JSON list of C-alpha atoms and ligand atoms in Angstrom, two decimals:
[
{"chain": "A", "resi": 1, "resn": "UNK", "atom": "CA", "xyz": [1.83, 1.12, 3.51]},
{"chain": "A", "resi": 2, "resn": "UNK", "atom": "CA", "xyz": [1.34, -2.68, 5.46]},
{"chain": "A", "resi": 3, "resn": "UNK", "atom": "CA", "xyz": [0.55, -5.37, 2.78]},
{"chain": "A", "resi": 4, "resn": "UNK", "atom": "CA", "xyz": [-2.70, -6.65, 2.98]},
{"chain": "A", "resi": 5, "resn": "UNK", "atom": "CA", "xyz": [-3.86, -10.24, 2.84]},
{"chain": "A", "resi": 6, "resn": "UNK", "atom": "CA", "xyz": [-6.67, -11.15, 0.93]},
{"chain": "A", "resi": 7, "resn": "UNK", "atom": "CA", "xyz": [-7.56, -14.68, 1.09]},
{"chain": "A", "resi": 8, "resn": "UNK", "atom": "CA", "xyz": [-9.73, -15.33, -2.13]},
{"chain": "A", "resi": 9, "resn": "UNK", "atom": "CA", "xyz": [-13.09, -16.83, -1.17]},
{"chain": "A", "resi": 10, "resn": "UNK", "atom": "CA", "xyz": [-12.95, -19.06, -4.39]},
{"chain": "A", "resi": 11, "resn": "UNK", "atom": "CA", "xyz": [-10.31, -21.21, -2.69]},
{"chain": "A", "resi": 12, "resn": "UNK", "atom": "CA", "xyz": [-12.94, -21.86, 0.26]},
{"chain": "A", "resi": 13, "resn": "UNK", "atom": "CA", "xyz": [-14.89, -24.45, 1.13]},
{"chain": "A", "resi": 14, "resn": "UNK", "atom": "CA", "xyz": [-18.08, -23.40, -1.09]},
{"chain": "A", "resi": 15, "resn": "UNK", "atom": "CA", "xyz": [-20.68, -25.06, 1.28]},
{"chain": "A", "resi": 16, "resn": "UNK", "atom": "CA", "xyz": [-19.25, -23.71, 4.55]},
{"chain": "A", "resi": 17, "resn": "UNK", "atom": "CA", "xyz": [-18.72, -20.19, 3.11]},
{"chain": "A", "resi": 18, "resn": "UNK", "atom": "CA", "xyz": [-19.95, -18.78, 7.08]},
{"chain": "A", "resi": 19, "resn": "UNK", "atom": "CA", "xyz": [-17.28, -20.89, 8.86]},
{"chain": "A", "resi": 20, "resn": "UNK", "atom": "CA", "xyz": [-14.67, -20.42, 6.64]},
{"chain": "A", "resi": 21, "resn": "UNK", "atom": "CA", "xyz": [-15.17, -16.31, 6.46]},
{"chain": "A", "resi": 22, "resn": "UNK", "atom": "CA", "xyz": [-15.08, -16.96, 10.16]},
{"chain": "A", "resi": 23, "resn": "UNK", "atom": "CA", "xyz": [-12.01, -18.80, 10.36]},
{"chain": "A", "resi": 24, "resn": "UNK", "atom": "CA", "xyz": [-10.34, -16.59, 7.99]},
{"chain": "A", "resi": 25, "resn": "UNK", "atom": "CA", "xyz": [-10.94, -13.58, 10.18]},
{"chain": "A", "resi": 26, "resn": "UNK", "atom": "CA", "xyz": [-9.96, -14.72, 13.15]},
{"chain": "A", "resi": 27, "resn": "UNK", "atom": "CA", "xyz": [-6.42, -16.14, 11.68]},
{"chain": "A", "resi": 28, "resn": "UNK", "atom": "CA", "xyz": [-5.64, -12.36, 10.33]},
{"chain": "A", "resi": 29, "resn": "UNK", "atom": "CA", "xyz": [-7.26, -11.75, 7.30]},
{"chain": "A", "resi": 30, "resn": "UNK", "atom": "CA", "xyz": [-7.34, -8.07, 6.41]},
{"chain": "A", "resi": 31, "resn": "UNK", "atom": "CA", "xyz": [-9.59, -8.31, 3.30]},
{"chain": "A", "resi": 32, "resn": "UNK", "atom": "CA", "xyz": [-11.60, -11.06, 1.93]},
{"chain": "A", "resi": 33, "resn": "UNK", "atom": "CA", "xyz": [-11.55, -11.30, -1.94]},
{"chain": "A", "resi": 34, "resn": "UNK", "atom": "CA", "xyz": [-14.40, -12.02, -3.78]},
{"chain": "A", "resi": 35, "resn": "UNK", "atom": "CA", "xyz": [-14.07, -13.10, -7.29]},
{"chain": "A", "resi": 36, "resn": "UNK", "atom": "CA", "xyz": [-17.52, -12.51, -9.52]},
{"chain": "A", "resi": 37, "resn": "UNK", "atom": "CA", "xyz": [-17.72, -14.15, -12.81]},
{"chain": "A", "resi": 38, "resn": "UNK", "atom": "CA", "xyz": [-19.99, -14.00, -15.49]},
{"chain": "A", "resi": 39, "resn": "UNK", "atom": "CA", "xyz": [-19.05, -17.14, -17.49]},
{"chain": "A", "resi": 40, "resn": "UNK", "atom": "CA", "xyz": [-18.52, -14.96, -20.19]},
{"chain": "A", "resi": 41, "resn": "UNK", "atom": "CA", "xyz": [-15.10, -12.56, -19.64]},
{"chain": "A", "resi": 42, "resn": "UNK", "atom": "CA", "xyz": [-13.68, -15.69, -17.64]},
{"chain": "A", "resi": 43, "resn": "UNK", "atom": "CA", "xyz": [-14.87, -19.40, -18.55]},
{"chain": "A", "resi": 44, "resn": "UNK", "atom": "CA", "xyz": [-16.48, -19.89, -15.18]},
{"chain": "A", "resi": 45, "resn": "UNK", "atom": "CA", "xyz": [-19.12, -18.49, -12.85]},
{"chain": "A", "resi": 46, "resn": "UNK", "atom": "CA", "xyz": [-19.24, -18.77, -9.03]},
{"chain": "A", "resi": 47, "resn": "UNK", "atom": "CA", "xyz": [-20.25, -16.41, -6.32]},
{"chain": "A", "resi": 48, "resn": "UNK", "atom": "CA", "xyz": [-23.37, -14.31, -7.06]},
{"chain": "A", "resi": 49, "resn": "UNK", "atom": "CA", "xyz": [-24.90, -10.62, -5.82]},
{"chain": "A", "resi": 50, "resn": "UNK", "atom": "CA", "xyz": [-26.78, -12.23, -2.81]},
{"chain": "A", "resi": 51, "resn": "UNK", "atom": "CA", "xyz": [-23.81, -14.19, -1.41]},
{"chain": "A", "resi": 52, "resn": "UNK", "atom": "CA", "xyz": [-21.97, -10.86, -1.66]},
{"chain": "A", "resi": 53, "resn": "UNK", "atom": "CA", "xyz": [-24.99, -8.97, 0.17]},
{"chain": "A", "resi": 54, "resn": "UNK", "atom": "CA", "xyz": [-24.80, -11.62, 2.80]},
{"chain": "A", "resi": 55, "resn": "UNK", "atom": "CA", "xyz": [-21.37, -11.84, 3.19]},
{"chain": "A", "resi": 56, "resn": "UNK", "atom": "CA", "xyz": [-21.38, -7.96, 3.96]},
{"chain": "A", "resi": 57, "resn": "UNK", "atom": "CA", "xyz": [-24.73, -8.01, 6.50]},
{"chain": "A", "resi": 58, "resn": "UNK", "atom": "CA", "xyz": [-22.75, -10.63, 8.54]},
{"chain": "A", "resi": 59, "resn": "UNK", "atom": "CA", "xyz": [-19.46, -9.79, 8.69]},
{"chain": "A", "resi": 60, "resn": "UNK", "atom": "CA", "xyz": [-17.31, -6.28, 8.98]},
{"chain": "A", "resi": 61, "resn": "UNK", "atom": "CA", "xyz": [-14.44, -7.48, 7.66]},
{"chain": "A", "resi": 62, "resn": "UNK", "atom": "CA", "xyz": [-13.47, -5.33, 4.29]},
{"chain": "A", "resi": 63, "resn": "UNK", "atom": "CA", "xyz": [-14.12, -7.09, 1.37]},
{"chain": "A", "resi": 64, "resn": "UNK", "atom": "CA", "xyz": [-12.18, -7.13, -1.78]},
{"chain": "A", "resi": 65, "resn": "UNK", "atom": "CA", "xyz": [-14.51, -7.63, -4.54]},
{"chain": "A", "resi": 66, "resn": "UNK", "atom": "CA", "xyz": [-12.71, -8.83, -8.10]},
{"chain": "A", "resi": 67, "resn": "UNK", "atom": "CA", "xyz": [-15.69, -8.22, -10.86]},
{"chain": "A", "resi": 68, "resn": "UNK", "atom": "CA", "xyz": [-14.75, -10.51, -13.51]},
{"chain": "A", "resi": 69, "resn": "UNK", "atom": "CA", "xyz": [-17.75, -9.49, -15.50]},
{"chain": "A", "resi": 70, "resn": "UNK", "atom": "CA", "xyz": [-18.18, -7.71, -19.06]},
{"chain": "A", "resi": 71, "resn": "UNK", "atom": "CA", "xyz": [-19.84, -3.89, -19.16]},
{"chain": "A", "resi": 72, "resn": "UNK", "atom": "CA", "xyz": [-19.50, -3.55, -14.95]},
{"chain": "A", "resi": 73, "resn": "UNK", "atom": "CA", "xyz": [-19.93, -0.17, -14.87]},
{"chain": "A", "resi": 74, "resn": "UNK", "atom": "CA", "xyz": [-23.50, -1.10, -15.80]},
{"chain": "A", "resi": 75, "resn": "UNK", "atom": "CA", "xyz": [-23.84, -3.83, -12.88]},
{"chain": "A", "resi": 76, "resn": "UNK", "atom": "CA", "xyz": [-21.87, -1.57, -10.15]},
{"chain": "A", "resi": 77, "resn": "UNK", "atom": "CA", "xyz": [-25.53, -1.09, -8.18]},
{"chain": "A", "resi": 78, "resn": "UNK", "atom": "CA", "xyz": [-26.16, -5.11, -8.11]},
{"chain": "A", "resi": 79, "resn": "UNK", "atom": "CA", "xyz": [-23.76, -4.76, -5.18]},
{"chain": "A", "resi": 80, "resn": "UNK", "atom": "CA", "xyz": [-24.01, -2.94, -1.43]},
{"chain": "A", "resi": 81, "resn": "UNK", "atom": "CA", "xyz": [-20.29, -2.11, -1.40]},
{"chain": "A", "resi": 82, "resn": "UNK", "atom": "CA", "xyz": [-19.38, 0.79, 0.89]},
{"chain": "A", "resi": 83, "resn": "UNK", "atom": "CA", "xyz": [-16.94, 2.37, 3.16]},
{"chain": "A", "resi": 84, "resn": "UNK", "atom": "CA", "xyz": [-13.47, 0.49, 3.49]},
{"chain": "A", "resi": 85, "resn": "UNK", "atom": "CA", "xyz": [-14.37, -2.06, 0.77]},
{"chain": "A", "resi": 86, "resn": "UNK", "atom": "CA", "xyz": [-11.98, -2.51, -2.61]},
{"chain": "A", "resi": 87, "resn": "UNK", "atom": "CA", "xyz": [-13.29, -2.98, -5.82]},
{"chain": "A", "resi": 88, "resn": "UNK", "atom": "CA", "xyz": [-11.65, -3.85, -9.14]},
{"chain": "A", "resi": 89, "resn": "UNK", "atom": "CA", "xyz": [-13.12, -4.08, -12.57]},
{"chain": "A", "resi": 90, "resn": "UNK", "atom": "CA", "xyz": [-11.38, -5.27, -15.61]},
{"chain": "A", "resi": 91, "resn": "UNK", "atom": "CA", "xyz": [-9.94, -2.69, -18.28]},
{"chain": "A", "resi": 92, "resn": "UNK", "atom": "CA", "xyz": [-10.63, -5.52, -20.50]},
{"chain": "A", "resi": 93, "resn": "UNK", "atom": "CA", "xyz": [-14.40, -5.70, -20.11]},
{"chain": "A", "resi": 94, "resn": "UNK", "atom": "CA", "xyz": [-15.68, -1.66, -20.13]},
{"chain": "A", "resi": 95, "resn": "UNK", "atom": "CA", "xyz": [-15.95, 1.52, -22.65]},
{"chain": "A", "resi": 96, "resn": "UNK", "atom": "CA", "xyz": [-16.14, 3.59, -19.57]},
{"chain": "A", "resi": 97, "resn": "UNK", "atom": "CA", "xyz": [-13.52, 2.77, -16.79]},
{"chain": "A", "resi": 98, "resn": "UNK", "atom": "CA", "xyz": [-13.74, 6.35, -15.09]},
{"chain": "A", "resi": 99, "resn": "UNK", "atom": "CA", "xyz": [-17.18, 6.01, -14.69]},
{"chain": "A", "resi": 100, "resn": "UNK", "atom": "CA", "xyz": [-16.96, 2.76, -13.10]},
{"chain": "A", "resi": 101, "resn": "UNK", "atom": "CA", "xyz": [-14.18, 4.47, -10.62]},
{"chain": "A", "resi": 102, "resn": "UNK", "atom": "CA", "xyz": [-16.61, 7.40, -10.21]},
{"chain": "A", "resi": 103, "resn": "UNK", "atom": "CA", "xyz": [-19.52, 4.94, -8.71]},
{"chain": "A", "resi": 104, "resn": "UNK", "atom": "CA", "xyz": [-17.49, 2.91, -6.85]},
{"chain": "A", "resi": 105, "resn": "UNK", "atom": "CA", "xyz": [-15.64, 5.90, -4.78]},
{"chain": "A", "resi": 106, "resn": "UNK", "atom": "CA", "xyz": [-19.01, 7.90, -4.65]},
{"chain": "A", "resi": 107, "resn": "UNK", "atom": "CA", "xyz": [-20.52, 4.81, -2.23]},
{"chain": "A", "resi": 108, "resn": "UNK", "atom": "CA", "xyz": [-17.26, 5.18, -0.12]},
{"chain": "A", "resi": 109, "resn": "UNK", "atom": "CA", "xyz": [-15.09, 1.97, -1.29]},
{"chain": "A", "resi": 110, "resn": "UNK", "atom": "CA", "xyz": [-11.57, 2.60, -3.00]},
{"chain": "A", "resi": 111, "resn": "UNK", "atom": "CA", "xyz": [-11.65, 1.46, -7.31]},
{"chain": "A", "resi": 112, "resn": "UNK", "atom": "CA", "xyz": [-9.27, -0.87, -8.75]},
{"chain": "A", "resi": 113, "resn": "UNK", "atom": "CA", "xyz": [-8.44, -0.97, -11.78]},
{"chain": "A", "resi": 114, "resn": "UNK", "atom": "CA", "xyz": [-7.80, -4.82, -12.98]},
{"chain": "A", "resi": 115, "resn": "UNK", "atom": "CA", "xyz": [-5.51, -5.91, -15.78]},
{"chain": "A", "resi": 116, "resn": "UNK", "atom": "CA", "xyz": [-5.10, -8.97, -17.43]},
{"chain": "A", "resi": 117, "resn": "UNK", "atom": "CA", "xyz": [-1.05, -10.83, -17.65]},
{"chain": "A", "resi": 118, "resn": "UNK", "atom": "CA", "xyz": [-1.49, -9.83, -21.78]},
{"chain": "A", "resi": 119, "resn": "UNK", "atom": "CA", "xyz": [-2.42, -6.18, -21.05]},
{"chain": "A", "resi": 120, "resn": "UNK", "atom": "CA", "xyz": [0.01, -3.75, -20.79]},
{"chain": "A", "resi": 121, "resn": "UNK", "atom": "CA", "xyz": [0.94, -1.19, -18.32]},
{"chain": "A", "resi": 122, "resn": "UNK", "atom": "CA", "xyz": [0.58, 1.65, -20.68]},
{"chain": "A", "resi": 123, "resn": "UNK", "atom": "CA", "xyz": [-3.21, 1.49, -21.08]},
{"chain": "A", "resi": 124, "resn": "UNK", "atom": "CA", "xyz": [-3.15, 3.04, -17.68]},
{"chain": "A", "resi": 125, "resn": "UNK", "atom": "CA", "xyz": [-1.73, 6.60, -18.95]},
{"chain": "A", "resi": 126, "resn": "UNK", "atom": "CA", "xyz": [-4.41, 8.46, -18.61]},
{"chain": "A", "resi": 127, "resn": "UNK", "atom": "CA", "xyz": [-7.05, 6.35, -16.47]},
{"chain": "A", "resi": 128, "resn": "UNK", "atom": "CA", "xyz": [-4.67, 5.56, -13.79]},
{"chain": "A", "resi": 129, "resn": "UNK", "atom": "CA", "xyz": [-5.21, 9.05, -11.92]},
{"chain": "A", "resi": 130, "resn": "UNK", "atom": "CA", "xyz": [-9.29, 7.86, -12.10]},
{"chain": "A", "resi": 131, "resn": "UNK", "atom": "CA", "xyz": [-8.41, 4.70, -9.76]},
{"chain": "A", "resi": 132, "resn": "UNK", "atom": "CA", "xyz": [-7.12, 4.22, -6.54]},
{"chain": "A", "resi": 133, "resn": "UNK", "atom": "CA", "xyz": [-4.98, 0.91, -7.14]},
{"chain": "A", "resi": 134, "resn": "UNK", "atom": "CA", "xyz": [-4.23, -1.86, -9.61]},
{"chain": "A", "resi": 135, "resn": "UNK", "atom": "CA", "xyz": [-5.00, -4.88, -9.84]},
{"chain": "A", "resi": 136, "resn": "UNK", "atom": "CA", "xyz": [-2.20, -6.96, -11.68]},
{"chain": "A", "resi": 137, "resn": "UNK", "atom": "CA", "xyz": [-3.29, -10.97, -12.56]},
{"chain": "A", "resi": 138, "resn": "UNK", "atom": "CA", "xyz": [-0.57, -13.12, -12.31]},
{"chain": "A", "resi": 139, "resn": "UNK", "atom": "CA", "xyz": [-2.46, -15.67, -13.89]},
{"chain": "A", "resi": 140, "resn": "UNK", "atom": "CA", "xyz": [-5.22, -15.67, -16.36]},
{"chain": "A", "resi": 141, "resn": "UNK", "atom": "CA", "xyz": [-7.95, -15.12, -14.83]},
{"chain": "A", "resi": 142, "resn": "UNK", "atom": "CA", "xyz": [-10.94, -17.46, -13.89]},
{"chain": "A", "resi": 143, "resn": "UNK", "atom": "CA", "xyz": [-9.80, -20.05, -12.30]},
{"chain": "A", "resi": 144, "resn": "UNK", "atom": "CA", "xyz": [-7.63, -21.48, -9.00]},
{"chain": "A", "resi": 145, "resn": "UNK", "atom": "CA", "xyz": [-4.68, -23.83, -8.59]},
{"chain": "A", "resi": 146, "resn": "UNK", "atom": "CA", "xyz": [-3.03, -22.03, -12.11]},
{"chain": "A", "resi": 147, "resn": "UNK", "atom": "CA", "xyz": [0.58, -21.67, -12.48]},
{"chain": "A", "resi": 148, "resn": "UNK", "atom": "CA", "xyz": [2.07, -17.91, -11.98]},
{"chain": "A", "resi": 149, "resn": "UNK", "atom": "CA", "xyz": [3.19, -16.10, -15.79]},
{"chain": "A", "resi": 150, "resn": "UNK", "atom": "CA", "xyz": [6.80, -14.88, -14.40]},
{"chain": "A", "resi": 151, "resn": "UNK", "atom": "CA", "xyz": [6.69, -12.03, -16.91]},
{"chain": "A", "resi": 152, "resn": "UNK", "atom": "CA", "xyz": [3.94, -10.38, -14.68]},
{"chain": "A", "resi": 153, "resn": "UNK", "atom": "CA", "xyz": [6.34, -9.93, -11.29]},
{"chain": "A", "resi": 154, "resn": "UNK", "atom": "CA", "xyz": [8.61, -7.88, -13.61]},
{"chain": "A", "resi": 155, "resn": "UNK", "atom": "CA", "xyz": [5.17, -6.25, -14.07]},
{"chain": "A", "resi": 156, "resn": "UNK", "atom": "CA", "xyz": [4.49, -5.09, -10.74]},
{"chain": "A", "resi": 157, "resn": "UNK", "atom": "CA", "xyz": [7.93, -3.57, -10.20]},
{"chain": "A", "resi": 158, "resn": "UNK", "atom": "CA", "xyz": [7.29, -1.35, -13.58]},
{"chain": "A", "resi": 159, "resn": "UNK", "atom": "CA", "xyz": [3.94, -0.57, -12.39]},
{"chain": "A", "resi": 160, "resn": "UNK", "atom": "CA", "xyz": [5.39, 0.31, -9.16]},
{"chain": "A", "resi": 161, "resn": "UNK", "atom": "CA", "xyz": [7.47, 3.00, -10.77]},
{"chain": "A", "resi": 162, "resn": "UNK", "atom": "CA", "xyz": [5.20, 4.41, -12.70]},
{"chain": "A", "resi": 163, "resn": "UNK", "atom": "CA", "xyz": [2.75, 4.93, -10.15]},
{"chain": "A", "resi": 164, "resn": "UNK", "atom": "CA", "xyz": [1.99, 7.35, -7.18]},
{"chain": "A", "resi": 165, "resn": "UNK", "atom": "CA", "xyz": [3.55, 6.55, -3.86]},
{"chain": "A", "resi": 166, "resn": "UNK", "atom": "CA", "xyz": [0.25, 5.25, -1.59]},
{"chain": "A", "resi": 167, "resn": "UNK", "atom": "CA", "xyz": [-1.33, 3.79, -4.87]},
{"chain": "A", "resi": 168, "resn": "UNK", "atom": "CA", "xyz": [-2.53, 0.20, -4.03]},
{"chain": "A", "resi": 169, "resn": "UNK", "atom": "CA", "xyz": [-1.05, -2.44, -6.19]},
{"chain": "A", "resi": 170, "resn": "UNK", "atom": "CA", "xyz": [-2.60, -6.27, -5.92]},
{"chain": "A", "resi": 171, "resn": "UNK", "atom": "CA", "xyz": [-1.42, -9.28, -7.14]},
{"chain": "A", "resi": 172, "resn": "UNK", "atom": "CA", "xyz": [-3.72, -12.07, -8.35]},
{"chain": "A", "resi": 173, "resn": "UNK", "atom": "CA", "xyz": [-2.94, -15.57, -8.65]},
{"chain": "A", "resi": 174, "resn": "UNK", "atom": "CA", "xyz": [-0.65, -18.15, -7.49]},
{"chain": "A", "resi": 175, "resn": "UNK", "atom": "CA", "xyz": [0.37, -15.98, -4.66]},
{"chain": "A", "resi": 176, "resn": "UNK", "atom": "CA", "xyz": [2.78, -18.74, -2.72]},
{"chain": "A", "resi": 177, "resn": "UNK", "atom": "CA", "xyz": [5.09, -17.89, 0.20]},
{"chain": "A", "resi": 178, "resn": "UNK", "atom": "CA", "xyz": [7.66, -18.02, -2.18]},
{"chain": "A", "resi": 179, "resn": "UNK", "atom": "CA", "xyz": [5.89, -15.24, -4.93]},
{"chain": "A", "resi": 180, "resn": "UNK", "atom": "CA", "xyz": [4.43, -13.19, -2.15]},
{"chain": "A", "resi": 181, "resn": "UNK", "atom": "CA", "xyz": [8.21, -11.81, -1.13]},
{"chain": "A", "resi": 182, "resn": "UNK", "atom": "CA", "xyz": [8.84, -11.33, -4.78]},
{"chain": "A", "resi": 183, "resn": "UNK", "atom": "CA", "xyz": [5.68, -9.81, -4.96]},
{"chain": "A", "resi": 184, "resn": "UNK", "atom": "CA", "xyz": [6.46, -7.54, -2.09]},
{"chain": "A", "resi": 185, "resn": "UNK", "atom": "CA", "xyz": [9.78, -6.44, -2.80]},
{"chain": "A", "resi": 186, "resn": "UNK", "atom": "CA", "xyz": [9.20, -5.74, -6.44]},
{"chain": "A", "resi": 187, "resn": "UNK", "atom": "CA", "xyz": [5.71, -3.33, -5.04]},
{"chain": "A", "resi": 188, "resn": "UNK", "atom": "CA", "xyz": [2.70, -5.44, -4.48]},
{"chain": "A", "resi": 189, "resn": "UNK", "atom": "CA", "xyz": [0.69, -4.17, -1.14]},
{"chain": "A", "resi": 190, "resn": "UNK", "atom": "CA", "xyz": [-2.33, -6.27, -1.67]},
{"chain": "A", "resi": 191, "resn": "UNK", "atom": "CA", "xyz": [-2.05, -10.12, -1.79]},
{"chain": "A", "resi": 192, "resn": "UNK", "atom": "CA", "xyz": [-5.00, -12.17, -3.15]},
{"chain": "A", "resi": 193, "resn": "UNK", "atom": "CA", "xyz": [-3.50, -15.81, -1.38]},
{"chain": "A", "resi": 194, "resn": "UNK", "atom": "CA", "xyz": [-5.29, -18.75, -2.76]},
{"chain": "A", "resi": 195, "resn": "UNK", "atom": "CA", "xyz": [-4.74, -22.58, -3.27]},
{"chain": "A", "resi": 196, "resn": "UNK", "atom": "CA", "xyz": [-0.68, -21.82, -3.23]},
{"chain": "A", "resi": 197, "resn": "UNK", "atom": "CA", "xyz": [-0.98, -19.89, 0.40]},
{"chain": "A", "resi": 198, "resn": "UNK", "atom": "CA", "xyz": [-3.49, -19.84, 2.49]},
{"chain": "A", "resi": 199, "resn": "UNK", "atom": "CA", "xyz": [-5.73, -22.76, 1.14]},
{"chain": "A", "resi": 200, "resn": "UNK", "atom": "CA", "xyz": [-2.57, -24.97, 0.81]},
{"chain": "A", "resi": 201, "resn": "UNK", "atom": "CA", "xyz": [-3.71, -27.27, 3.28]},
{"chain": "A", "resi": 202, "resn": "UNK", "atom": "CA", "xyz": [-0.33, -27.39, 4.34]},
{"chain": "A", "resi": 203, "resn": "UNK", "atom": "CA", "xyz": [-0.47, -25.24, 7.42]},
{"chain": "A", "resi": 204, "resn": "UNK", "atom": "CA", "xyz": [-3.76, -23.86, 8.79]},
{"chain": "A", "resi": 205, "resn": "UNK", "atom": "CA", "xyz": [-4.82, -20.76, 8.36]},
{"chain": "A", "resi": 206, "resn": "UNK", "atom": "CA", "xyz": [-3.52, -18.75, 10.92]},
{"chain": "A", "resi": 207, "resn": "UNK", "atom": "CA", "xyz": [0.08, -20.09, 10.15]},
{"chain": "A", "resi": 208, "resn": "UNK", "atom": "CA", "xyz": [-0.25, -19.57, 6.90]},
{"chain": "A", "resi": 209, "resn": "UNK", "atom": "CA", "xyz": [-2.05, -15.97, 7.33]},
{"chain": "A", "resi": 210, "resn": "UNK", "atom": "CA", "xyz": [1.35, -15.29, 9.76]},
{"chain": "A", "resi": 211, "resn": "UNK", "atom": "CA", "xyz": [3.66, -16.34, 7.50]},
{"chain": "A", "resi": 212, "resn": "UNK", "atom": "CA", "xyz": [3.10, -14.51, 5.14]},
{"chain": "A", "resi": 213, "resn": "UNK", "atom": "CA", "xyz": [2.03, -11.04, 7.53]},
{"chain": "A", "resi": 214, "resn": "UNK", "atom": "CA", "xyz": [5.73, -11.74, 8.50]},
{"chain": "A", "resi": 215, "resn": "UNK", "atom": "CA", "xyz": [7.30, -11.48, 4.57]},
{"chain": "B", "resi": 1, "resn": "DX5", "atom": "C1", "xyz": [-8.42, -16.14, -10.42]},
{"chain": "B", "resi": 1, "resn": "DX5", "atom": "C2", "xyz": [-8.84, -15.32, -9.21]},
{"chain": "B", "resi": 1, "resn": "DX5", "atom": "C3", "xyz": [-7.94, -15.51, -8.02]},
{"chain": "B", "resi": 1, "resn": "DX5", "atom": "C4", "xyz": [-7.80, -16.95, -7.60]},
{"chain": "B", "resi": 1, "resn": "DX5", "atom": "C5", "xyz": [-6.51, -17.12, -6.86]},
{"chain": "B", "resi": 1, "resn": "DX5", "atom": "O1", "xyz": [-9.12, -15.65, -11.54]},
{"chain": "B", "resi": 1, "resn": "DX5", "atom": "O2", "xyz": [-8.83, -13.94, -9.53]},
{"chain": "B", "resi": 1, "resn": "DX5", "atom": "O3", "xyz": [-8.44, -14.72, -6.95]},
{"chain": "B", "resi": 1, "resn": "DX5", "atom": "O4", "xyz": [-8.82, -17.33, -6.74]},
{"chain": "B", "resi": 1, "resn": "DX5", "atom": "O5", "xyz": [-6.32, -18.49, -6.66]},
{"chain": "B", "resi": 1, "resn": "DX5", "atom": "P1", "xyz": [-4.82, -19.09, -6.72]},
{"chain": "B", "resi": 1, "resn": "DX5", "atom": "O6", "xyz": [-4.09, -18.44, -5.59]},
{"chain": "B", "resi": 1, "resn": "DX5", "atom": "O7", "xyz": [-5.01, -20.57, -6.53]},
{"chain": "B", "resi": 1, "resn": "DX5", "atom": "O8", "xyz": [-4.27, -18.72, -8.05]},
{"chain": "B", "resi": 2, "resn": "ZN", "atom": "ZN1", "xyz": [-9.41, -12.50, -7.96]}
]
């Protein structure tokens, strides 16, 4: 399975969110991740339901969308996910994680199962089958521009094992040039790139975007 590069929209320009999706696009992105927050499961809130609405009228790109949120299997409908789009909720933040899966695969998009760097891998025994990927933090969530927890690369090999072959696995945070081949090698096939990748500023987007295509 090709890795897939995510560039997270929280590392974007917030006021040119149009141009930036644009620009994005055209230097290879394959996803665009979307990180939702409540301000209450992660100490910060940012993109909303209507930004996510528009962002999926105006462009056909797939989008990734990360629901930081408490109780989302209750909030699932707020959204017009569909066909080709990812998206993860938090075992942390839901009594009912196969329900969430159900809704999200019944409108056509592929469910992710998220997990914070303090939750272990064996809380997936007997959800995992409900999901179609994982969603391992390599930071704690909620914010950009953190430093990656080391233990969690180990993390993504072990889930990696334990998983079926064709199962996504995503890594979330910090994802540099440098953690990305980790990342890769140990079983990662979804990269959310941020401030340490593709929002570096140190090479534009589409040399950043190629860089790490070519990993
Ligand atoms: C953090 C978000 C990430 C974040 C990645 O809670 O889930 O998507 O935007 O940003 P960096 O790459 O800077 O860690
Ligand atoms: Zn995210």
């Amino acid at each position: 399975m090709k890795t897939l590069i995510c560039p997270s929209l929280m590392c974007a320009d917030q006021l040119h969110l149009f141009d930036e999706i644009k620009a994005l696009i055209s230097a290879g992105a394959d996803v665009i991740h979307i990180d939702v927050m409540d301000g209450e499961f992660v100490p910060n809130i940012q993109i909303g339901t209507e930004t996510v609405k528009a962002i999926k009228r105006d462009f056909d790109i797939p989008l990734d969308i990360h629901l930081m949120i408490n109780s989302p299997e209750r909030k699932l409908n707020y959204f017009n996910f569909g066909e080709g789009d990812f998206v993860s909720v938090h075992y942390e933040t839901t009594y009912h994680p196969a329900r969430a899966a159900e809704y999200i695969k019944s409108k056509g998009a592929k469910a992710l199962l998220a997990l914070n760097p303090a939750t272990p891998l064996y809380v997936l025994e007997d959800i995992y089958a409900s999901f179609d990927g994982l969603l391992i933090m390599t930071v704690n969530p909620g914010y950009s521009g953190q430093k990656l927890i080391p233990a969690t690369l180990d993390k993504i090999k072990r889930a990696r094992a334990l998983l079926p072959d064709g199962y996504y696995i995503e890594a979330d945070g910090n994802v540099s040039f440098e953690s990305a081949k980790i990342m890769i090698d140990n079983g990662a096939n979804m990269l959310v790139c941020g401030s340490s990748s593709v929002f570096s500023r140190e090479f534009d987007y589409k040399t950043s975007t190629e860089r790490l295509k070519g990993l």
